Amino acid sequence: MEISYYPGCSLKTSAINFERTALSTLEELGIYALELPRWNCCGVMFSQSADNLMLQLAPARVIMEARETGRKRLLTLCSMCYNTLKRSLLFFKRNGEKLKKINAFLKLEERDFSAEGVEVIHLLTLLSELDTSNFKMKIKKIKSNLKVASYYGCLLTRPREIALDGVENPQIMEKLLEIAGFQTVNYPFKTDCCASFQVVNRRNVVKKQIRKIVTSAVRNGAEIFALSCPLCEYNLDSVQQELAQEDETFTPIPVLYISQLLSLALGQDPKLNDFSLHRIDPRPLFKEKGLL
Amino acid sequence: MAINLSREIVHSLEREKIKEIGNTNFYLCYQCGNCSAGCPCAEEMDILPHRAVRLAQLGQFSRLIESKAIWVCAACITCSVRCPRGVDIAGFMEACRQIVLRTRKVDHLSPVELDAQLLKELPQIALINNFRKFTG
Ligand code: SF4
Ligand code: SF4
């Protein structure tokens, strides 16, 4: 099966390990993700300024590119891209007037923009649609007793209209991890915000959140985090390292994109993961658990 | 602090602006406090989210606009999904920030003044996101 794929900025830079492992995991399961021939940054966050249409141009252009491929579905790996594109699509479906305006603007490019005929889908949803028994059959590593805390953050499940699973207690990641033979842990902060972009100028707000989230996950037995947002990844990884330097009672745990774990379980080449990108090195733990 | 509830203040222009930019009717709020209870940034705020909404209902926009709270908000949408009255508080917060950015024309943060080392380290997803919230 072929599907259009929108990478977004991070997947080519800080989250290159996410892209490589996600695409190879999909390929192993029979899905070929074809990168859009042309794409631009979606703007990272869906614009909440309802009156400023200019901010909808970036996602509109991505949607337009996707439509032009003729394939209905557009895959995203990054939670933020997913949120922005999906909300933008919905925004134009609901606001015919605004769609007309954008179209008038884009006429200069001689292209036709419409919100119909495209569906934005996140990696997690795509994976969970697949035949479970086929997935299970392909798992090469013996059942791992690695205990994983799924971290959803904000944008996979909020607002409700674009949520890919339950808003307060999503399970989609846990289900996938369990299929791949991992153990999952329950903890109450999996959809709590890490304080996101505040890391640029209010790092203390992020630190407070990360301490709370990590402490709770660890107390509930977590040895590692699985997630799908490059910003959560940076915040969890870098801030944990900082907290550990300041306070020796703080236990940091590695932070992995969920596809990294799936790819390892499928027995794929560990080199797909550039482990040097991790501040908290997961390799010792993987070796101990027989995943490397 | 004394609150001026004159007709002009309560019916000021900002109230329509906030409704329009934030695309939400904050008059629906009945002050249950759910939004503040779940807000991950509440501790750092000078005015809690439900109080910010109340101030807006009473037309006290100058206090809102001077507040630190609107800049501490991480736009996580937790408040909006939990509001029993369907108020989009995250949108409301954005509208308050936008009013400041648009009318005062002073950015909340100046990218050129950020520490060079930090700029190198931060992924672009953090920077773009931040600049879109804090610069006009
Ligand atoms: S959750 Fe909604 S109704 Fe309750 S205080 Fe907040 S804005 Fe008002
Ligand atoms: S969107 Fe802002 S106000 Fe609402 S819960 Fe998140 S940080 Fe708090």
Tab-separated table of C-alpha atoms and ligand atoms in Angstrom:
chain	number	residue	atom	x	y	z
A	1	MET	CA	0.000	0.000	0.000
A	2	GLU	CA	1.180	3.509	-0.793
A	3	ILE	CA	0.470	6.595	1.247
A	4	SER	CA	1.532	10.255	0.925
A	5	TYR	CA	3.883	11.378	3.614
A	6	TYR	CA	4.472	14.860	5.024
A	7	PRO	CA	7.676	14.981	7.111
A	8	GLY	CA	7.704	18.512	8.518
A	9	CYS	CA	10.897	20.217	9.694
A	10	SER	CA	11.966	18.144	12.669
A	11	LEU	CA	11.840	14.809	10.902
A	12	LYS	CA	14.754	15.838	8.713
A	13	THR	CA	16.837	17.232	11.556
A	14	SER	CA	16.498	16.638	15.298
A	15	ALA	CA	14.090	13.743	14.788
A	16	ILE	CA	15.797	11.995	11.884
A	17	ASN	CA	15.843	8.799	13.966
A	18	PHE	CA	12.049	9.038	14.148
A	19	GLU	CA	11.700	9.291	10.381
A	20	ARG	CA	14.114	6.451	9.622
A	21	THR	CA	12.620	4.001	12.089
A	22	ALA	CA	9.005	4.913	11.302
A	23	LEU	CA	9.420	4.524	7.558
A	24	SER	CA	11.318	1.250	7.900
A	25	THR	CA	8.722	-0.106	10.339
A	26	LEU	CA	5.948	0.762	7.905
A	27	GLU	CA	7.825	-0.809	5.027
A	28	GLU	CA	8.253	-4.025	6.952
A	29	LEU	CA	4.494	-4.035	7.417
A	30	GLY	CA	3.817	-3.434	3.739
A	31	ILE	CA	3.225	0.310	3.676
A	32	TYR	CA	5.249	2.588	1.453
A	33	ALA	CA	5.255	6.201	2.566
A	34	LEU	CA	5.919	8.513	-0.368
A	35	GLU	CA	7.203	11.925	0.638
A	36	LEU	CA	5.332	14.854	-0.914
A	37	PRO	CA	7.343	16.153	-3.874
A	38	ARG	CA	7.247	19.655	-2.418
A	39	TRP	CA	6.434	20.755	1.080
A	40	ASN	CA	6.892	23.592	3.546
A	41	CYS	CA	6.740	23.948	7.328
A	42	CYS	CA	3.119	23.753	8.495
A	43	GLY	CA	3.699	26.520	11.043
A	44	VAL	CA	4.136	24.036	13.930
A	45	MET	CA	1.053	25.049	15.864
A	46	PHE	CA	-2.443	25.504	14.470
A	47	SER	CA	-3.136	29.219	14.555
A	48	GLN	CA	-5.612	30.085	17.278
A	49	SER	CA	-6.135	33.567	15.869
A	50	ALA	CA	-9.385	32.870	14.073
A	51	ASP	CA	-9.304	36.198	12.240
A	52	ASN	CA	-5.852	35.884	10.676
A	53	LEU	CA	-6.086	33.842	7.519
A	54	MET	CA	-2.456	34.355	6.547
A	55	LEU	CA	-1.456	31.855	9.207
A	56	GLN	CA	-3.547	29.197	7.464
A	57	LEU	CA	-1.578	29.487	4.269
A	58	ALA	CA	1.245	27.175	5.305
A	59	PRO	CA	-0.981	24.198	6.166
A	60	ALA	CA	-3.211	25.001	3.166
A	61	ARG	CA	-0.217	24.653	0.848
A	62	VAL	CA	0.680	21.292	2.355
A	63	ILE	CA	-2.888	20.060	1.945
A	64	MET	CA	-2.860	21.293	-1.627
A	65	GLU	CA	0.321	19.370	-2.386
A	66	ALA	CA	-1.224	16.266	-0.875
A	67	ARG	CA	-4.351	16.612	-3.011
A	68	GLU	CA	-2.289	16.911	-6.127
A	69	THR	CA	-0.706	13.501	-5.555
A	70	GLY	CA	-4.146	11.963	-6.064
A	71	ARG	CA	-3.728	9.811	-2.974
A	72	LYS	CA	-6.373	10.391	-0.346
A	73	ARG	CA	-4.408	9.891	2.821
A	74	LEU	CA	-1.614	12.068	4.130
A	75	LEU	CA	0.621	10.564	6.795
A	76	THR	CA	2.340	12.580	9.514
A	77	LEU	CA	4.717	11.300	12.166
A	78	CYS	CA	5.081	14.463	14.241
A	79	SER	CA	2.198	15.066	16.668
A	80	MET	CA	2.321	18.795	16.038
A	81	CYS	CA	2.142	18.493	12.254
A	82	TYR	CA	-0.748	16.079	12.721
A	83	ASN	CA	-2.607	18.556	14.895
A	84	THR	CA	-1.972	21.564	12.661
A	85	LEU	CA	-2.859	19.896	9.381
A	86	LYS	CA	-5.895	18.101	10.714
A	87	ARG	CA	-7.288	21.219	12.370
A	88	SER	CA	-6.587	23.334	9.338
A	89	LEU	CA	-8.422	20.872	7.131
A	90	LEU	CA	-11.383	20.968	9.497
A	91	PHE	CA	-11.242	24.759	9.634
A	92	PHE	CA	-11.620	24.979	5.868
A	93	LYS	CA	-14.324	22.319	5.767
A	94	ARG	CA	-16.362	24.381	8.211
A	95	ASN	CA	-15.612	27.825	6.811
A	96	GLY	CA	-16.586	27.995	3.174
A	97	GLU	CA	-16.059	31.761	3.148
A	98	LYS	CA	-12.492	31.466	4.398
A	99	LEU	CA	-11.770	28.698	1.935
A	100	LYS	CA	-12.945	30.997	-0.861
A	101	LYS	CA	-10.658	33.757	0.344
A	102	ILE	CA	-7.622	31.493	0.486
A	103	ASN	CA	-8.483	30.225	-2.946
A	104	ALA	CA	-8.680	33.731	-4.318
A	105	PHE	CA	-5.224	34.334	-2.910
A	106	LEU	CA	-3.807	31.108	-4.267
A	107	LYS	CA	-5.274	31.751	-7.722
A	108	LEU	CA	-2.096	33.695	-8.405
A	109	GLU	CA	-0.310	30.368	-8.230
A	110	GLU	CA	-2.862	28.874	-10.593
A	111	ARG	CA	-3.745	26.132	-8.191
A	112	ASP	CA	-7.006	25.043	-6.788
A	113	PHE	CA	-7.387	24.559	-3.081
A	114	SER	CA	-10.108	22.445	-1.562
A	115	ALA	CA	-10.507	20.718	1.764
A	116	GLU	CA	-12.126	17.701	0.171
A	117	GLY	CA	-10.383	14.549	-0.948
A	118	VAL	CA	-7.624	14.589	1.665
A	119	GLU	CA	-7.466	12.875	5.013
A	120	VAL	CA	-4.697	13.543	7.538
A	121	ILE	CA	-3.642	10.445	9.435
A	122	HIS	CA	-1.073	9.978	12.168
A	123	LEU	CA	1.397	7.102	12.265
A	124	LEU	CA	-0.230	5.675	15.403
A	125	THR	CA	-3.653	5.448	13.772
A	126	LEU	CA	-2.193	3.927	10.636
A	127	LEU	CA	-0.318	1.278	12.615
A	128	SER	CA	-3.323	0.450	14.737
A	129	GLU	CA	-5.410	-0.234	11.637
A	130	LEU	CA	-3.050	-2.984	10.529
A	131	ASP	CA	-3.643	-6.652	10.946
A	132	THR	CA	-2.424	-7.443	14.464
A	133	SER	CA	-1.510	-11.068	13.774
A	134	ASN	CA	0.705	-10.103	10.838
A	135	PHE	CA	2.407	-7.529	13.044
A	136	LYS	CA	2.915	-10.070	15.817
A	137	MET	CA	4.349	-12.629	13.421
A	138	LYS	CA	7.022	-10.198	12.336
A	139	ILE	CA	8.257	-9.457	15.844
A	140	LYS	CA	11.682	-11.029	16.010
A	141	LYS	CA	12.933	-10.136	19.449
A	142	ILE	CA	11.852	-12.393	22.233
A	143	LYS	CA	9.234	-10.856	24.478
A	144	SER	CA	10.967	-7.981	26.183
A	145	ASN	CA	10.204	-7.145	29.768
A	146	LEU	CA	11.081	-3.516	29.145
A	147	LYS	CA	8.517	-1.315	30.905
A	148	VAL	CA	7.420	1.575	28.739
A	149	ALA	CA	5.533	4.723	29.693
A	150	SER	CA	3.600	6.153	26.753
A	151	TYR	CA	3.692	9.918	26.708
A	152	TYR	CA	1.007	11.545	24.556
A	153	GLY	CA	1.477	15.181	25.482
A	154	CYS	CA	-1.088	17.653	24.189
A	155	LEU	CA	-1.585	17.532	20.515
A	156	LEU	CA	-2.517	13.950	19.711
A	157	THR	CA	-5.680	14.166	21.746
A	158	ARG	CA	-6.606	17.840	21.951
A	159	PRO	CA	-8.897	19.421	20.974
A	160	ARG	CA	-11.471	16.657	21.015
A	161	GLU	CA	-12.488	17.073	17.376
A	162	ILE	CA	-9.092	15.869	16.139
A	163	ALA	CA	-8.241	13.451	18.979
A	164	LEU	CA	-6.879	10.170	17.630
A	165	ASP	CA	-8.033	8.343	20.752
A	166	GLY	CA	-9.741	9.133	24.067
A	167	VAL	CA	-8.957	12.632	25.299
A	168	GLU	CA	-8.242	11.820	28.938
A	169	ASN	CA	-7.002	8.241	28.791
A	170	PRO	CA	-5.772	7.297	25.333
A	171	GLN	CA	-4.547	3.711	24.877
A	172	ILE	CA	-3.412	3.592	21.281
A	173	MET	CA	0.329	3.639	22.060
A	174	GLU	CA	0.025	1.058	24.820
A	175	LYS	CA	-1.813	-1.301	22.495
A	176	LEU	CA	0.876	-1.031	19.823
A	177	LEU	CA	3.678	-1.496	22.327
A	178	GLU	CA	1.988	-4.557	23.777
A	179	ILE	CA	1.597	-6.093	20.326
A	180	ALA	CA	5.347	-5.589	19.899
A	181	GLY	CA	5.970	-7.433	23.163
A	182	PHE	CA	6.703	-4.563	25.535
A	183	GLN	CA	5.213	-4.082	28.945
A	184	THR	CA	3.371	-0.830	29.490
A	185	VAL	CA	2.840	1.145	32.672
A	186	ASN	CA	-0.070	3.264	33.820
A	187	TYR	CA	0.614	6.686	35.251
A	188	PRO	CA	-1.637	9.713	35.529
A	189	PHE	CA	0.306	12.323	33.535
A	190	LYS	CA	0.540	10.823	30.081
A	191	THR	CA	-1.540	13.587	28.514
A	192	ASP	CA	-0.155	16.385	30.679
A	193	CYS	CA	1.605	19.124	28.769
A	194	CYS	CA	5.416	19.353	29.054
A	195	ALA	CA	5.007	23.161	28.738
A	196	SER	CA	6.056	23.020	25.119
A	197	PHE	CA	7.578	26.164	23.589
A	198	GLN	CA	8.035	27.746	27.010
A	199	VAL	CA	11.378	25.932	26.937
A	200	VAL	CA	12.770	28.873	24.971
A	201	ASN	CA	12.295	31.529	27.601
A	202	ARG	CA	10.646	29.944	30.661
A	203	ARG	CA	12.567	26.758	31.129
A	204	ASN	CA	11.564	26.595	34.795
A	205	VAL	CA	7.921	25.940	33.835
A	206	VAL	CA	9.066	23.041	31.653
A	207	LYS	CA	11.341	21.733	34.380
A	208	LYS	CA	8.536	21.645	36.892
A	209	GLN	CA	6.320	19.715	34.494
A	210	ILE	CA	9.023	17.251	33.440
A	211	ARG	CA	9.927	16.506	37.045
A	212	LYS	CA	6.310	15.737	37.824
A	213	ILE	CA	5.745	13.590	34.726
A	214	VAL	CA	8.988	11.613	35.033
A	215	THR	CA	8.755	11.057	38.782
A	216	SER	CA	5.255	9.689	38.422
A	217	ALA	CA	6.161	7.421	35.497
A	218	VAL	CA	9.224	6.056	37.318
A	219	ARG	CA	7.271	5.426	40.519
A	220	ASN	CA	4.892	3.387	38.453
A	221	GLY	CA	7.728	1.257	37.149
A	222	ALA	CA	8.626	2.959	33.849
A	223	GLU	CA	12.117	2.356	32.486
A	224	ILE	CA	11.713	4.300	29.279
A	225	PHE	CA	9.378	6.800	27.548
A	226	ALA	CA	7.741	6.309	24.153
A	227	LEU	CA	6.348	9.323	22.309
A	228	SER	CA	5.795	10.857	18.886
A	229	CYS	CA	6.406	14.584	19.304
A	230	PRO	CA	9.863	16.026	18.551
A	231	LEU	CA	9.286	18.910	20.945
A	232	CYS	CA	8.230	16.647	23.827
A	233	GLU	CA	11.284	14.546	22.983
A	234	TYR	CA	13.650	17.486	23.266
A	235	ASN	CA	12.024	18.736	26.457
A	236	LEU	CA	11.963	15.361	28.188
A	237	ASP	CA	15.468	14.384	27.123
A	238	SER	CA	17.317	17.640	27.732
A	239	VAL	CA	15.475	18.728	30.853
A	240	GLN	CA	15.838	15.327	32.510
A	241	GLN	CA	19.559	15.520	31.918
A	242	GLU	CA	19.603	18.946	33.545
A	243	LEU	CA	17.512	17.787	36.507
A	244	ALA	CA	19.830	14.809	37.046
A	245	GLN	CA	22.857	17.100	37.118
A	246	GLU	CA	21.237	19.334	39.718
A	247	ASP	CA	19.744	16.666	41.914
A	248	GLU	CA	21.245	13.232	42.369
A	249	THR	CA	18.036	11.743	43.717
A	250	PHE	CA	16.362	12.366	40.365
A	251	THR	CA	16.313	9.283	38.095
A	252	PRO	CA	16.302	10.122	34.386
A	253	ILE	CA	15.003	7.523	31.928
A	254	PRO	CA	15.640	7.363	28.171
A	255	VAL	CA	13.176	8.966	25.761
A	256	LEU	CA	12.424	7.161	22.509
A	257	TYR	CA	10.146	7.697	19.557
A	258	ILE	CA	7.668	4.824	19.551
A	259	SER	CA	8.880	3.761	16.111
A	260	GLN	CA	12.388	3.246	17.494
A	261	LEU	CA	11.022	0.637	19.869
A	262	LEU	CA	8.888	-1.006	17.184
A	263	SER	CA	11.804	-1.115	14.767
A	264	LEU	CA	14.032	-2.798	17.347
A	265	ALA	CA	11.319	-5.323	18.149
A	266	LEU	CA	11.007	-6.087	14.446
A	267	GLY	CA	14.689	-6.947	14.498
A	268	GLN	CA	15.694	-4.109	12.160
A	269	ASP	CA	19.205	-2.707	11.984
A	270	PRO	CA	19.784	-0.703	15.200
A	271	LYS	CA	21.818	1.763	13.128
A	272	LEU	CA	18.531	3.235	11.908
A	273	ASN	CA	18.459	4.841	15.336
A	274	ASP	CA	21.165	7.399	15.612
A	275	PHE	CA	21.702	6.833	19.318
A	276	SER	CA	24.113	9.749	19.493
A	277	LEU	CA	21.046	12.012	19.227
A	278	HIS	CA	19.968	10.935	22.701
A	279	ARG	CA	21.205	12.844	25.711
A	280	ILE	CA	20.131	10.001	27.963
A	281	ASP	CA	21.705	7.010	26.263
A	282	PRO	CA	19.213	4.135	25.950
A	283	ARG	CA	21.827	1.573	24.827
A	284	PRO	CA	22.809	0.161	28.226
A	285	LEU	CA	19.153	-0.512	29.000
A	286	PHE	CA	18.522	-2.058	25.570
A	287	LYS	CA	21.512	-4.357	26.004
A	288	GLU	CA	20.327	-5.406	29.412
A	289	LYS	CA	16.890	-6.197	27.984
A	290	GLY	CA	18.233	-8.114	24.992
A	291	LEU	CA	17.073	-5.575	22.423
A	292	LEU	CA	20.567	-4.775	21.206
B	1	MET	CA	-8.126	46.260	44.076
B	2	ALA	CA	-11.084	48.457	43.153
B	3	ILE	CA	-12.846	47.467	39.963
B	4	ASN	CA	-14.400	50.081	37.727
B	5	LEU	CA	-17.636	48.740	36.298
B	6	SER	CA	-18.711	51.751	34.293
B	7	ARG	CA	-20.711	51.103	31.151
B	8	GLU	CA	-17.844	52.132	28.878
B	9	ILE	CA	-15.424	49.776	30.553
B	10	VAL	CA	-17.670	46.749	30.662
B	11	HIS	CA	-18.721	47.266	27.049
B	12	SER	CA	-15.306	48.102	25.704
B	13	LEU	CA	-14.192	47.187	22.227
B	14	GLU	CA	-11.773	44.530	23.396
B	15	ARG	CA	-14.596	42.263	24.370
B	16	GLU	CA	-15.695	41.843	20.753
B	17	LYS	CA	-12.087	41.541	19.672
B	18	ILE	CA	-11.366	38.708	22.104
B	19	LYS	CA	-14.500	36.889	20.998
B	20	GLU	CA	-13.515	37.301	17.376
B	21	ILE	CA	-9.833	36.381	17.590
B	22	GLY	CA	-10.320	33.582	20.120
B	23	ASN	CA	-13.483	32.403	18.406
B	24	THR	CA	-15.138	31.769	21.738
B	25	ASN	CA	-17.869	33.242	23.900
B	26	PHE	CA	-16.272	33.702	27.306
B	27	TYR	CA	-19.542	35.000	28.777
B	28	LEU	CA	-20.655	31.368	28.986
B	29	CYS	CA	-18.195	30.768	31.844
B	30	TYR	CA	-19.809	30.116	35.236
B	31	GLN	CA	-16.559	30.114	37.226
B	32	CYS	CA	-16.324	26.445	38.116
B	33	GLY	CA	-12.512	26.595	38.115
B	34	ASN	CA	-11.983	23.417	36.088
B	35	CYS	CA	-9.688	25.209	33.686
B	36	SER	CA	-7.398	26.434	36.448
B	37	ALA	CA	-7.428	23.079	38.240
B	38	GLY	CA	-5.897	21.260	35.281
B	39	CYS	CA	-3.650	23.992	33.927
B	40	PRO	CA	-0.019	22.804	33.930
B	41	CYS	CA	1.258	26.379	34.116
B	42	ALA	CA	-1.132	27.724	36.772
B	43	GLU	CA	1.519	27.799	39.454
B	44	GLU	CA	3.569	30.314	37.497
B	45	MET	CA	0.629	32.550	36.659
B	46	ASP	CA	-0.244	35.779	38.447
B	47	ILE	CA	-3.924	35.377	37.534
B	48	LEU	CA	-5.455	31.913	37.204
B	49	PRO	CA	-7.238	31.083	33.924
B	50	HIS	CA	-10.773	31.174	35.395
B	51	ARG	CA	-10.016	34.555	36.983
B	52	ALA	CA	-8.679	35.853	33.702
B	53	VAL	CA	-11.988	34.884	32.097
B	54	ARG	CA	-13.910	36.610	34.887
B	55	LEU	CA	-11.881	39.771	34.452
B	56	ALA	CA	-12.782	39.757	30.777
B	57	GLN	CA	-16.472	39.314	31.601
B	58	LEU	CA	-16.219	42.410	33.767
B	59	GLY	CA	-14.432	44.342	31.076
B	60	GLN	CA	-11.161	44.589	32.994
B	61	PHE	CA	-9.001	44.217	29.925
B	62	SER	CA	-6.186	46.435	31.083
B	63	ARG	CA	-5.471	44.048	33.950
B	64	LEU	CA	-5.645	41.086	31.647
B	65	ILE	CA	-3.339	42.629	29.128
B	66	GLU	CA	-0.800	43.578	31.780
B	67	SER	CA	-0.859	40.058	33.227
B	68	LYS	CA	1.964	37.540	33.147
B	69	ALA	CA	-0.541	34.688	32.892
B	70	ILE	CA	-1.262	35.149	29.188
B	71	TRP	CA	2.443	34.633	28.408
B	72	VAL	CA	2.931	31.695	30.756
B	73	CYS	CA	0.119	29.754	29.048
B	74	ALA	CA	1.594	26.929	26.964
B	75	ALA	CA	-1.466	26.647	24.677
B	76	CYS	CA	-1.938	23.013	25.706
B	77	ILE	CA	-5.763	23.128	25.295
B	78	THR	CA	-6.337	21.124	28.496
B	79	CYS	CA	-8.589	23.862	29.844
B	80	SER	CA	-10.674	24.030	26.668
B	81	VAL	CA	-11.388	20.289	26.507
B	82	ARG	CA	-12.430	20.244	30.163
B	83	CYS	CA	-14.630	23.332	30.267
B	84	PRO	CA	-18.211	22.253	30.994
B	85	ARG	CA	-19.469	25.415	29.270
B	86	GLY	CA	-17.520	24.910	26.085
B	87	VAL	CA	-15.370	28.005	26.496
B	88	ASP	CA	-12.164	27.729	24.490
B	89	ILE	CA	-9.896	29.217	27.130
B	90	ALA	CA	-6.787	28.432	25.098
B	91	GLY	CA	-8.271	30.505	22.266
B	92	PHE	CA	-9.161	33.226	24.760
B	93	MET	CA	-5.549	33.333	25.992
B	94	GLU	CA	-4.314	33.551	22.421
B	95	ALA	CA	-6.679	36.434	21.768
B	96	CYS	CA	-5.292	38.334	24.778
B	97	ARG	CA	-1.721	37.823	23.537
B	98	GLN	CA	-2.682	38.896	20.048
B	99	ILE	CA	-4.301	42.096	21.297
B	100	VAL	CA	-1.063	43.037	23.053
B	101	LEU	CA	1.110	42.109	20.062
B	102	ARG	CA	-1.109	43.920	17.601
B	103	THR	CA	-1.851	47.089	19.522
B	104	ARG	CA	1.444	47.708	21.285
B	105	LYS	CA	3.612	46.427	18.491
B	106	VAL	CA	6.194	45.227	20.983
B	107	ASP	CA	7.162	41.578	20.890
B	108	HIS	CA	7.071	39.585	24.091
B	109	LEU	CA	10.423	38.082	23.247
B	110	SER	CA	13.153	39.224	20.949
B	111	PRO	CA	14.754	36.343	19.021
B	112	VAL	CA	17.998	38.276	18.505
B	113	GLU	CA	18.471	38.637	22.221
B	114	LEU	CA	18.323	34.929	22.948
B	115	ASP	CA	21.468	33.266	24.201
B	116	ALA	CA	23.526	32.041	21.236
B	117	GLN	CA	24.302	28.690	22.820
B	118	LEU	CA	20.647	28.070	23.581
B	119	LEU	CA	19.646	29.036	20.052
B	120	LYS	CA	22.031	26.441	18.696
B	121	GLU	CA	20.723	23.755	20.956
B	122	LEU	CA	16.969	24.295	20.652
B	123	PRO	CA	15.210	22.354	17.890
B	124	GLN	CA	13.389	24.487	15.329
B	125	ILE	CA	10.040	23.081	16.425
B	126	ALA	CA	10.516	24.888	19.774
B	127	LEU	CA	11.714	28.130	18.234
B	128	ILE	CA	9.096	28.493	15.515
B	129	ASN	CA	6.357	27.603	17.934
B	130	ASN	CA	7.579	30.141	20.465
B	131	PHE	CA	8.069	32.945	17.963
B	132	ARG	CA	4.616	32.387	16.563
B	133	LYS	CA	3.144	32.885	20.004
B	134	PHE	CA	5.337	35.687	21.255
B	135	THR	CA	6.116	37.874	18.277
B	136	GLY	CA	3.761	39.895	16.109
C	1	SF4	S1	-13.722	25.595	33.025
C	1	SF4	FE1	-15.037	26.916	31.732
C	1	SF4	S2	-16.830	27.386	33.011
C	1	SF4	FE2	-15.242	26.568	34.379
C	1	SF4	S3	-14.164	28.424	35.120
C	1	SF4	FE3	-13.025	27.708	33.345
C	1	SF4	S4	-13.901	28.841	31.614
C	1	SF4	FE4	-15.333	29.019	33.312
C	2	SF4	S1	-3.997	26.273	27.314
C	2	SF4	FE1	-2.926	27.687	28.686
C	2	SF4	S2	-4.448	28.247	30.233
C	2	SF4	FE2	-5.212	26.409	29.205
C	2	SF4	S3	-4.520	24.714	30.499
C	2	SF4	FE3	-2.981	25.005	28.889
C	2	SF4	S4	-1.450	26.388	29.783
C	2	SF4	FE4	-3.303	26.527	31.059
